[in-house]
Phi, psi and omega in degrees: 000132174293132181247138177254132171255118176259127179249125178244122178264129182228151168200113182047056188247025186299336182287336188230346191288336186300319181293330176293309182298315183292329179292329176284317180303323184280354182299129181284341179284136187273336186276069185232130169245129182240113177259122177253110182255106187254142182267040181066056180299148179248002177258211183270010184302312184294322178297321178293319179296319180293320177297320177296317178300319179296319175300313183294317179299323180294325177287326175081005184268329188240151176258125181241130177235130179245130175230129180227120177195159178300147177226181181250036179115172189297323183284331171297317178296320178297321177296323177298321178296319182303324184290346185251002185292134174236359181277181178273328178230148179238139175218144178262126178231092190278170186304124181103335178270155183202159177286135190288331183226157179295337181250023181304312181292324175300316181297320180298313179300317182291312185292325182271358179052043186293331181288346181266355184261134167295152188304323182287345181255005179300141177306146180289327179218137168251132183220149183215194183269165182225139170254147178264134178238162179273186184295344177263003180084013181270138182301135175249304184186165174294152174301137185297313176281125183251144180292142179284160177300320178240124184248137170224174179294340179283342184299328186285359173295340178266012183112172181280086188290340177241126177299143179306322182283354178248018186244102181262110183260141175299129190295326182293336175276312186299321184295339180267003182233092181288153173291140180277103187283003170293335179267134180267334188233345189231015179295335179290324177298310179301315182297315180298319179298316181294323176298313181294324178297318179294324177298318178297318179300324182273356180073029182261138180285158171249124192252125177278114182293325174086010178222168174288123182242359180210139168254121189248127183282124180296147180082135180180190184301320183294324179287317182293334181240054190297317181296314179296322179297318179298319179297317179296316181297324176301314181295318178300311184290325176300318180295323184270327190241356181095158188290310188297311180301319181292320180298317180295315181290324182290327175300319177294321178300318181296314178300316181297320182292334180275343184248355182222174180293150180256132176224146171284179191313000000 
């Protein structure tokens, strides 16, 4: 059975984390490992996570691991999660974000025909669509940037076309590519590009699931620190795509950000 490792990063997230936890608990697919990496929360987050673990343990379908200790930011916490992954695919579903349907993971396995692939031939990345929800988890609209029919590591020169929460990376690849913690807001962009680049090197396909696989909560660090995020993304893209191409595309990003609504990944 193909196993999914879902990593949820939390810090004082009691207002929003419950919908994330319950969306994983309700998944009908049995091959789920859920790692909750907490940054030493001081509110009710840990109590909610422990209650969720007890619920999940009682059902017996999913494995839940909780780790709580101080960290050096969200990407440091994400790296801690990477070291503990035991599934075949890894996806980050952070506090407030959630899987849209109880059978989302079942649909992914079915649509990608994962049970028919030998382990060495599994796609390097599975990716899908994302809907944006408000702070109460209510649907607002589809994510403005939509994933292309065919994705490569070069695709992100046009922006982060696939939401981080809709990007399922093969764990044997992901575990060897740590997040670059020099970046405070854009290490996920860099990481996704590096994962896709490695997939190309290994000759592995990137598979478009073709459905909404993540509900993403509007507003976050990238939105609150939009200017700093743009600077970081420029540096990420310059490193991967070269200065001239990045300068031209970033000029378009700036124009787009001034003329349209702003959303984090």
